[in-house]
Amino acid sequence: MAERKKIIVVGGGIGGLAAALALVSQNIEVLLLEQASHIGEIGAGIQLGPNAYAALDALGVGDKARERSVFVDKLTMMDAVNACKVAVMETGEAFSRRFGSRYGVIHRADIHLSILEAVESNPLIAFKTSTKISKVLPSENGVVVEDDQGNIYQADALIGADGVKSVVREYLLGDPARVSGHVVYRAVVEEKEMPEDLRINGPVLWAGPNCHLVHYPLRGGRQYNLVVTFHSREQEQWGVREGSKEEVLSYFQGIDESPRRLLSLPKSWKRWATADRQPTEQWGQGNATLLGDAAHPLMQYLAQGACMALEDAVVLGKCIEQQTDGDLAAAFRRYETIRIPRTARVVLSTREMGRIYHAYGAERLVRNQLWKGRNQERFYDAVEWLYGWNAQNCLDE
């Protein structure tokens, strides 16, 4: 019997944990290195399209994630200036028949936990927290990484799932992140604090000039996620810090009172200065590759960051499974060939969607007429390329 291979996964977020599950399904031992002192997630809610649930099912954790999700009735876009309805896509039974699942929302900590529970119970996965990788070292056999304490780790292959500021990507590609200048504020408010007329079972996006606001229910409707985005006046650097109500309000001038009243509800805000990267034609070399935000960081406008990381993990596992000679480098190159065009399309489409959300002047008027008279099947046709992904078609090139 061939000796079991070992792969180092750098990063214990959603993408890194999903990658670990995909790898152990191929009887590969995993060492997961995380710089934080414990495996966990910060943030608030995230949205999960049918493609994400298809990936979670393929990883064996779909049922757990569904138990913690809120399945929504529709996706709504409103004009934040005059409170008129711009577009509605229904996400009920017809949507589920078309794409194999409903559209869900979930607290980021809950989806992370749904994957983490399966990871922690698997004897082929070892964790090492408080471990910040500082170097990827040349090696003739496999890969070698060093942490900032001088500890050395060796394995047959390496997967960088270490986010926008990926140390592994710096070694493999060395390209800069693109700081967008767009700032995202995220908060969670309790149900009792949410205005009754806005307790809607689905994401509602209020599109304003150079800004927008989104709200949707979490945890069975006991909480509501609130996300605001604006084009910053400052020179931004990627990162997370505490935010202020005063800054948020200063960017939402000329906005209808219906969405604006939500901005005073949170008791605290987390402030993200966002970044993505220009898509590239390769992610790795030899026995090393990238996954999730390390490979294709996204802004939030299509709500696909976690979804793409989950898809990555499934495709990576399947490419390894089909590489019957055990050549990990060849499996990694096939994975990149499949994933790079799709994730590049999502990166570029996300940027364009941000422009549509934040339209002003005459462009706003055009935006508000884009979907007039469109029936639901036409909405579904437009998102088929995104939500139609599943484990059966995921290796299609």
Short mmCIF file of C-alpha atoms in Angstrom, two decimals:
data_model
loop_
_atom_site.label_atom_id
_atom_site.label_comp_id
_atom_site.label_asym_id
_atom_site.label_seq_id
_atom_site.Cartn_x
_atom_site.Cartn_y
_atom_site.Cartn_z
CA MET A 1 0.00 0.00 0.00
CA ALA A 2 1.32 3.46 -0.92
CA GLU A 3 2.35 5.69 1.96
CA ARG A 4 -0.30 8.23 2.88
CA LYS A 5 0.49 11.73 1.63
CA LYS A 6 0.55 14.77 3.87
CA ILE A 7 -0.51 18.30 2.89
CA ILE A 8 -0.08 21.53 4.85
CA VAL A 9 -3.04 23.91 4.70
CA VAL A 10 -2.24 27.45 5.82
CA GLY A 11 -5.34 29.22 7.16
CA GLY A 12 -8.18 28.05 9.39
CA GLY A 13 -11.04 30.04 7.89
CA ILE A 14 -13.94 28.63 5.90
CA GLY A 15 -11.75 27.88 2.86
CA GLY A 16 -8.96 26.22 4.84
CA LEU A 17 -11.33 24.00 6.82
CA ALA A 18 -13.23 23.03 3.67
CA ALA A 19 -9.96 22.17 1.95
CA ALA A 20 -9.00 19.95 4.88
CA LEU A 21 -12.29 18.04 4.59
CA ALA A 22 -11.82 17.60 0.85
CA LEU A 23 -8.28 16.30 1.33
CA VAL A 24 -9.06 13.74 4.03
CA SER A 25 -11.80 12.38 1.78
CA GLN A 26 -8.88 11.35 -0.45
CA ASN A 27 -7.08 9.67 2.48
CA ILE A 28 -4.58 12.53 2.78
CA GLU A 29 -3.20 13.61 6.14
CA VAL A 30 -3.62 17.34 6.80
CA LEU A 31 -1.67 19.74 9.02
CA LEU A 32 -3.70 22.92 9.38
CA LEU A 33 -1.72 25.98 10.50
CA GLU A 34 -3.63 29.01 11.80
CA GLN A 35 -2.07 32.27 13.01
CA ALA A 36 -4.90 33.09 15.45
CA SER A 37 -4.83 31.67 18.96
CA HIS A 38 -7.98 29.65 18.28
CA ILE A 39 -9.94 28.45 15.26
CA GLY A 40 -12.86 30.82 14.83
CA GLU A 41 -14.49 33.50 12.69
CA ILE A 42 -15.17 37.18 13.10
CA GLY A 43 -17.87 39.00 11.22
CA ALA A 44 -21.60 38.78 11.01
CA GLY A 45 -23.88 37.20 8.42
CA ILE A 46 -23.09 35.87 4.98
CA GLN A 47 -25.30 34.78 2.10
CA LEU A 48 -25.15 31.29 0.59
CA GLY A 49 -26.40 30.58 -2.90
CA PRO A 50 -27.37 27.10 -4.10
CA ASN A 51 -23.80 26.57 -5.31
CA ALA A 52 -22.56 26.91 -1.72
CA TYR A 53 -25.03 24.33 -0.41
CA ALA A 54 -24.04 21.98 -3.25
CA ALA A 55 -20.42 22.31 -2.12
CA LEU A 56 -21.30 21.82 1.54
CA ASP A 57 -23.23 18.67 0.61
CA ALA A 58 -20.22 17.36 -1.30
CA LEU A 59 -18.06 17.98 1.78
CA GLY A 60 -20.55 16.11 3.98
CA VAL A 61 -21.68 19.08 6.10
CA GLY A 62 -24.69 20.35 4.15
CA ASP A 63 -27.27 19.17 6.68
CA LYS A 64 -25.52 20.92 9.58
CA ALA A 65 -25.25 24.17 7.64
CA ARG A 66 -28.91 24.01 6.62
CA GLU A 67 -29.97 23.58 10.26
CA ARG A 68 -28.24 26.87 11.08
CA SER A 69 -29.39 28.76 7.98
CA VAL A 70 -32.40 30.96 7.36
CA PHE A 71 -33.87 30.19 3.93
CA VAL A 72 -35.22 33.34 2.37
CA ASP A 73 -38.23 34.07 0.19
CA LYS A 74 -36.72 36.63 -2.17
CA LEU A 75 -33.83 38.95 -2.97
CA THR A 76 -34.90 42.58 -3.24
CA MET A 77 -33.20 45.71 -4.56
CA MET A 78 -34.59 49.08 -3.55
CA ASP A 79 -33.57 52.57 -4.60
CA ALA A 80 -32.28 54.16 -1.38
CA VAL A 81 -32.96 57.69 -2.61
CA ASN A 82 -36.70 57.43 -3.24
CA ALA A 83 -37.51 54.00 -1.72
CA CYS A 84 -38.87 52.59 -4.98
CA LYS A 85 -38.57 48.89 -5.79
CA VAL A 86 -35.95 48.17 -8.50
CA ALA A 87 -35.99 44.36 -8.75
CA VAL A 88 -37.14 41.22 -6.93
CA MET A 89 -35.92 37.67 -7.51
CA GLU A 90 -38.05 35.05 -5.79
CA THR A 91 -36.09 32.25 -4.11
CA GLY A 92 -38.82 29.83 -3.13
CA GLU A 93 -39.82 26.48 -4.62
CA ALA A 94 -39.38 27.43 -8.29
CA PHE A 95 -35.87 28.69 -7.52
CA SER A 96 -35.09 25.49 -5.60
CA ARG A 97 -36.32 23.28 -8.44
CA ARG A 98 -34.14 25.17 -10.88
CA PHE A 99 -30.92 25.19 -8.83
CA GLY A 100 -31.28 22.30 -6.39
CA SER A 101 -31.48 24.38 -3.22
CA ARG A 102 -33.05 27.45 -1.67
CA TYR A 103 -31.05 30.63 -1.08
CA GLY A 104 -29.89 30.96 2.51
CA VAL A 105 -28.30 33.36 4.97
CA ILE A 106 -26.26 32.32 7.97
CA HIS A 107 -24.05 33.81 10.65
CA ARG A 108 -20.42 33.44 9.61
CA ALA A 109 -19.60 31.77 12.91
CA ASP A 110 -22.35 29.20 12.31
CA ILE A 111 -21.14 28.07 8.89
CA HIS A 112 -17.59 27.98 10.18
CA LEU A 113 -18.74 25.81 13.10
CA SER A 114 -20.65 23.49 10.75
CA ILE A 115 -17.39 22.70 8.93
CA LEU A 116 -15.19 22.82 12.02
CA GLU A 117 -17.21 20.12 13.80
CA ALA A 118 -16.46 17.67 10.99
CA VAL A 119 -12.83 18.70 10.87
CA GLU A 120 -12.29 18.28 14.61
CA SER A 121 -13.73 14.76 14.54
CA ASN A 122 -11.42 13.57 11.77
CA PRO A 123 -8.22 11.86 12.99
CA LEU A 124 -6.34 12.69 9.78
CA ILE A 125 -6.45 16.43 10.52
CA ALA A 126 -4.07 18.07 13.02
CA PHE A 127 -4.39 21.71 14.13
CA LYS A 128 -1.65 24.08 15.14
CA THR A 129 -2.87 27.51 16.22
CA SER A 130 -0.85 30.66 17.08
CA THR A 131 1.30 29.75 14.09
CA LYS A 132 2.09 32.54 11.64
CA ILE A 133 3.88 31.31 8.54
CA SER A 134 6.74 33.63 7.58
CA LYS A 135 8.56 31.71 4.84
CA VAL A 136 8.02 29.05 2.21
CA LEU A 137 11.39 27.41 1.66
CA PRO A 138 12.76 25.70 -1.46
CA SER A 139 12.70 21.92 -1.25
CA GLU A 140 13.56 19.13 -3.67
CA ASN A 141 11.06 16.77 -2.06
CA GLY A 142 7.66 18.22 -1.21
CA VAL A 143 7.35 21.54 0.59
CA VAL A 144 8.86 23.19 3.66
CA VAL A 145 7.43 26.18 5.55
CA GLU A 146 8.79 28.13 8.51
CA ASP A 147 6.80 30.07 11.10
CA ASP A 148 7.79 33.32 12.79
CA GLN A 149 9.19 31.36 15.75
CA GLY A 150 11.59 29.46 13.52
CA ASN A 151 9.68 26.17 13.58
CA ILE A 152 9.90 24.08 10.39
CA TYR A 153 7.03 22.04 8.88
CA GLN A 154 7.40 19.58 6.02
CA ALA A 155 4.83 17.88 3.82
CA ASP A 156 4.23 16.56 0.32
CA ALA A 157 2.29 19.67 -0.75
CA LEU A 158 1.07 23.08 0.37
CA ILE A 159 -2.24 24.91 0.04
CA GLY A 160 -2.39 28.60 0.87
CA ALA A 161 -5.84 29.45 2.23
CA ASP A 162 -4.49 32.38 4.22
CA GLY A 163 -6.65 35.21 2.94
CA VAL A 164 -6.07 38.47 1.11
CA LYS A 165 -2.68 39.03 2.76
CA SER A 166 -1.54 35.53 1.89
CA VAL A 167 2.07 34.71 2.75
CA VAL A 168 1.86 31.68 0.48
CA ARG A 169 0.68 33.83 -2.45
CA GLU A 170 3.54 36.26 -1.84
CA TYR A 171 5.94 33.35 -2.28
CA LEU A 172 4.18 31.86 -5.30
CA LEU A 173 3.13 35.02 -7.21
CA GLY A 174 4.31 38.15 -5.41
CA ASP A 175 1.57 40.35 -6.88
CA PRO A 176 -0.05 43.20 -4.92
CA ALA A 177 -3.59 43.29 -3.58
CA ARG A 178 -5.86 45.96 -5.10
CA VAL A 179 -7.25 48.12 -2.29
CA SER A 180 -10.66 49.12 -3.58
CA GLY A 181 -11.30 52.27 -1.57
CA HIS A 182 -14.68 50.78 -0.65
CA VAL A 183 -15.37 50.40 3.07
CA VAL A 184 -17.77 47.87 4.56
CA TYR A 185 -19.37 48.21 7.99
CA ARG A 186 -20.97 45.11 9.51
CA ALA A 187 -23.13 44.73 12.59
CA VAL A 188 -25.83 42.49 14.08
CA VAL A 189 -28.97 43.91 15.70
CA GLU A 190 -31.52 42.08 17.82
CA GLU A 191 -34.97 41.36 16.39
CA LYS A 192 -36.74 43.62 18.89
CA GLU A 193 -34.67 46.59 17.69
CA MET A 194 -35.45 46.03 14.01
CA PRO A 195 -38.36 48.09 12.64
CA GLU A 196 -41.32 45.76 12.13
CA ASP A 197 -41.88 46.82 8.52
CA LEU A 198 -38.28 45.83 7.68
CA ARG A 199 -38.38 42.37 9.29
CA ILE A 200 -38.38 40.80 5.86
CA ASN A 201 -37.42 37.18 5.22
CA GLY A 202 -34.73 37.89 2.68
CA PRO A 203 -31.83 40.21 1.86
CA VAL A 204 -32.98 43.73 1.04
CA LEU A 205 -30.41 45.92 -0.68
CA TRP A 206 -30.92 49.69 -0.64
CA ALA A 207 -28.83 51.03 -3.53
CA GLY A 208 -27.63 54.62 -3.13
CA PRO A 209 -25.14 56.98 -4.78
CA ASN A 210 -21.67 55.60 -4.00
CA CYS A 211 -23.14 53.62 -1.11
CA HIS A 212 -25.59 50.88 -0.25
CA LEU A 213 -27.14 49.12 2.73
CA VAL A 214 -28.21 45.47 3.14
CA HIS A 215 -30.22 43.78 5.87
CA TYR A 216 -31.47 40.22 6.37
CA PRO A 217 -32.46 37.85 9.21
CA LEU A 218 -30.10 35.49 11.05
CA ARG A 219 -30.56 32.66 13.54
CA GLY A 220 -34.22 32.05 12.91
CA GLY A 221 -35.01 35.75 12.75
CA ARG A 222 -33.80 36.40 16.32
CA GLN A 223 -31.15 38.75 14.89
CA TYR A 224 -30.68 40.84 11.76
CA ASN A 225 -27.49 41.34 9.83
CA LEU A 226 -26.77 44.90 8.78
CA VAL A 227 -24.10 45.75 6.20
CA VAL A 228 -23.31 49.18 4.80
CA THR A 229 -20.80 50.01 2.09
CA PHE A 230 -19.48 53.33 0.85
CA HIS A 231 -16.69 54.82 -1.25
CA SER A 232 -14.23 56.17 1.29
CA ARG A 233 -12.90 59.74 1.27
CA GLU A 234 -9.70 58.45 2.90
CA GLN A 235 -6.69 56.66 1.45
CA GLU A 236 -7.55 53.17 2.63
CA GLN A 237 -5.33 50.24 3.51
CA TRP A 238 -6.73 46.73 3.75
CA GLY A 239 -7.68 45.84 7.29
CA VAL A 240 -10.33 45.60 10.01
CA ARG A 241 -10.93 47.99 12.89
CA GLU A 242 -13.72 49.40 15.03
CA GLY A 243 -16.06 51.77 13.22
CA SER A 244 -18.21 54.71 14.25
CA LYS A 245 -21.85 55.62 13.71
CA GLU A 246 -20.76 59.16 12.86
CA GLU A 247 -18.65 58.02 9.92
CA VAL A 248 -21.45 55.84 8.55
CA LEU A 249 -24.02 58.63 8.76
CA SER A 250 -21.67 61.05 7.03
CA TYR A 251 -21.69 58.90 3.88
CA PHE A 252 -25.45 58.33 3.74
CA GLN A 253 -26.71 61.80 2.92
CA GLY A 254 -29.75 62.25 0.68
CA ILE A 255 -31.02 58.77 1.57
CA ASP A 256 -34.67 57.98 2.30
CA GLU A 257 -35.55 57.76 5.97
CA SER A 258 -36.69 54.12 5.66
CA PRO A 259 -33.16 52.71 5.27
CA ARG A 260 -31.38 55.59 6.99
CA ARG A 261 -33.10 54.90 10.34
CA LEU A 262 -31.28 51.55 10.50
CA LEU A 263 -27.88 53.21 10.72
CA SER A 264 -28.40 54.28 14.33
CA LEU A 265 -29.36 50.78 15.57
CA PRO A 266 -26.00 48.97 16.03
CA LYS A 267 -24.23 49.43 19.35
CA SER A 268 -20.90 48.68 17.67
CA TRP A 269 -19.62 48.31 14.13
CA LYS A 270 -16.71 46.43 12.58
CA ARG A 271 -15.09 48.37 9.72
CA TRP A 272 -13.48 46.56 6.79
CA ALA A 273 -11.42 48.36 4.16
CA THR A 274 -11.87 45.95 1.25
CA ALA A 275 -9.47 44.65 -1.36
CA ASP A 276 -9.45 42.19 -4.23
CA ARG A 277 -6.81 41.16 -6.78
CA GLN A 278 -6.54 41.29 -10.51
CA PRO A 279 -7.25 37.75 -11.77
CA THR A 280 -4.15 35.84 -12.86
CA GLU A 281 -3.60 32.87 -15.17
CA GLN A 282 -1.91 30.76 -12.49
CA TRP A 283 -2.10 30.32 -8.75
CA GLY A 284 0.75 27.98 -7.99
CA GLN A 285 3.78 26.01 -9.00
CA GLY A 286 4.98 22.53 -8.23
CA ASN A 287 3.26 21.03 -5.20
CA ALA A 288 1.76 24.33 -4.03
CA THR A 289 -1.43 26.18 -4.88
CA LEU A 290 -3.93 28.67 -3.48
CA LEU A 291 -7.57 28.52 -2.42
CA GLY A 292 -10.29 30.97 -1.41
CA ASP A 293 -9.38 34.60 -0.77
CA ALA A 294 -5.69 33.83 -1.16
CA ALA A 295 -6.41 32.84 -4.77
CA HIS A 296 -9.24 35.21 -5.73
CA PRO A 297 -10.23 37.74 -3.07
CA LEU A 298 -13.61 39.29 -3.77
CA MET A 299 -15.48 42.37 -2.78
CA GLN A 300 -18.91 41.65 -1.36
CA TYR A 301 -21.25 42.77 -4.14
CA LEU A 302 -22.23 39.27 -5.35
CA ALA A 303 -22.05 37.66 -1.90
CA GLN A 304 -19.82 34.90 -3.26
CA GLY A 305 -16.61 34.98 -1.21
CA ALA A 306 -17.34 31.96 1.00
CA CYS A 307 -19.23 30.25 -1.83
CA MET A 308 -16.18 30.33 -4.12
CA ALA A 309 -13.89 29.01 -1.38
CA LEU A 310 -16.25 26.07 -0.79
CA GLU A 311 -16.38 25.34 -4.52
CA ASP A 312 -12.56 25.48 -4.66
CA ALA A 313 -12.28 22.83 -1.96
CA VAL A 314 -14.63 20.43 -3.72
CA VAL A 315 -12.89 20.78 -7.09
CA LEU A 316 -9.46 20.39 -5.48
CA GLY A 317 -10.51 17.12 -3.86
CA LYS A 318 -12.01 15.78 -7.08
CA CYS A 319 -8.92 16.67 -9.12
CA ILE A 320 -6.75 14.77 -6.64
CA GLU A 321 -9.18 11.83 -6.75
CA GLN A 322 -8.98 11.62 -10.53
CA GLN A 323 -5.18 11.89 -10.61
CA THR A 324 -4.75 8.13 -10.24
CA ASP A 325 -0.95 8.22 -10.27
CA GLY A 326 -0.88 10.40 -7.13
CA ASP A 327 0.83 13.33 -8.86
CA LEU A 328 -0.26 16.24 -6.68
CA ALA A 329 1.38 18.87 -8.89
CA ALA A 330 -0.61 17.65 -11.89
CA ALA A 331 -3.83 17.62 -9.83
CA PHE A 332 -3.14 21.17 -8.64
CA ARG A 333 -2.60 22.42 -12.21
CA ARG A 334 -5.88 20.85 -13.35
CA TYR A 335 -7.65 22.42 -10.36
CA GLU A 336 -6.28 25.82 -11.41
CA THR A 337 -7.30 25.30 -15.03
CA ILE A 338 -10.88 24.66 -13.93
CA ARG A 339 -11.19 27.26 -11.19
CA ILE A 340 -9.33 30.29 -12.55
CA PRO A 341 -11.78 31.19 -15.37
CA ARG A 342 -14.83 30.79 -13.13
CA THR A 343 -13.45 32.74 -10.18
CA ALA A 344 -12.09 35.45 -12.51
CA ARG A 345 -15.59 35.86 -13.91
CA VAL A 346 -16.92 36.23 -10.37
CA VAL A 347 -14.25 38.80 -9.44
CA LEU A 348 -14.98 40.91 -12.53
CA SER A 349 -18.76 40.51 -12.27
CA THR A 350 -18.57 41.54 -8.62
CA ARG A 351 -16.81 44.77 -9.51
CA GLU A 352 -19.45 45.57 -12.13
CA MET A 353 -22.28 44.79 -9.72
CA GLY A 354 -20.76 47.26 -7.27
CA ARG A 355 -20.91 49.91 -9.96
CA ILE A 356 -24.58 49.12 -10.59
CA TYR A 357 -25.46 49.25 -6.89
CA HIS A 358 -23.69 52.58 -6.42
CA ALA A 359 -24.95 54.29 -9.58
CA TYR A 360 -25.81 57.99 -9.39
CA GLY A 361 -27.17 60.64 -11.72
CA ALA A 362 -28.42 59.40 -15.09
CA GLU A 363 -26.75 56.02 -14.54
CA ARG A 364 -28.98 55.49 -11.50
CA LEU A 365 -32.05 56.13 -13.65
CA VAL A 366 -30.83 53.55 -16.19
CA ARG A 367 -30.18 51.07 -13.36
CA ASN A 368 -33.69 51.46 -12.06
CA GLN A 369 -35.13 50.43 -15.43
CA LEU A 370 -32.82 47.49 -16.16
CA TRP A 371 -35.14 44.79 -14.82
CA LYS A 372 -38.58 46.29 -15.39
CA GLY A 373 -41.01 43.65 -16.65
CA ARG A 374 -38.53 40.79 -16.23
CA ASN A 375 -40.20 37.52 -15.22
CA GLN A 376 -38.66 35.10 -12.75
CA GLU A 377 -37.43 32.63 -15.36
CA ARG A 378 -35.40 35.40 -16.99
CA PHE A 379 -33.86 36.23 -13.60
CA TYR A 380 -33.00 32.55 -13.16
CA ASP A 381 -31.51 32.34 -16.65
CA ALA A 382 -29.25 35.28 -15.81
CA VAL A 383 -27.79 33.57 -12.72
CA GLU A 384 -27.66 30.02 -14.11
CA TRP A 385 -23.89 30.31 -14.67
CA LEU A 386 -23.41 31.11 -10.98
CA TYR A 387 -26.02 29.12 -9.04
CA GLY A 388 -26.13 26.13 -11.41
CA TRP A 389 -22.75 24.85 -10.16
CA ASN A 390 -22.78 21.48 -8.38
CA ALA A 391 -20.55 18.52 -7.61
CA GLN A 392 -21.69 16.71 -10.78
CA ASN A 393 -20.67 19.47 -13.20
CA CYS A 394 -17.84 21.06 -11.23
CA LEU A 395 -15.03 19.57 -13.34
CA ASP A 396 -16.46 20.91 -16.59
CA GLU A 397 -13.94 23.19 -18.26
#
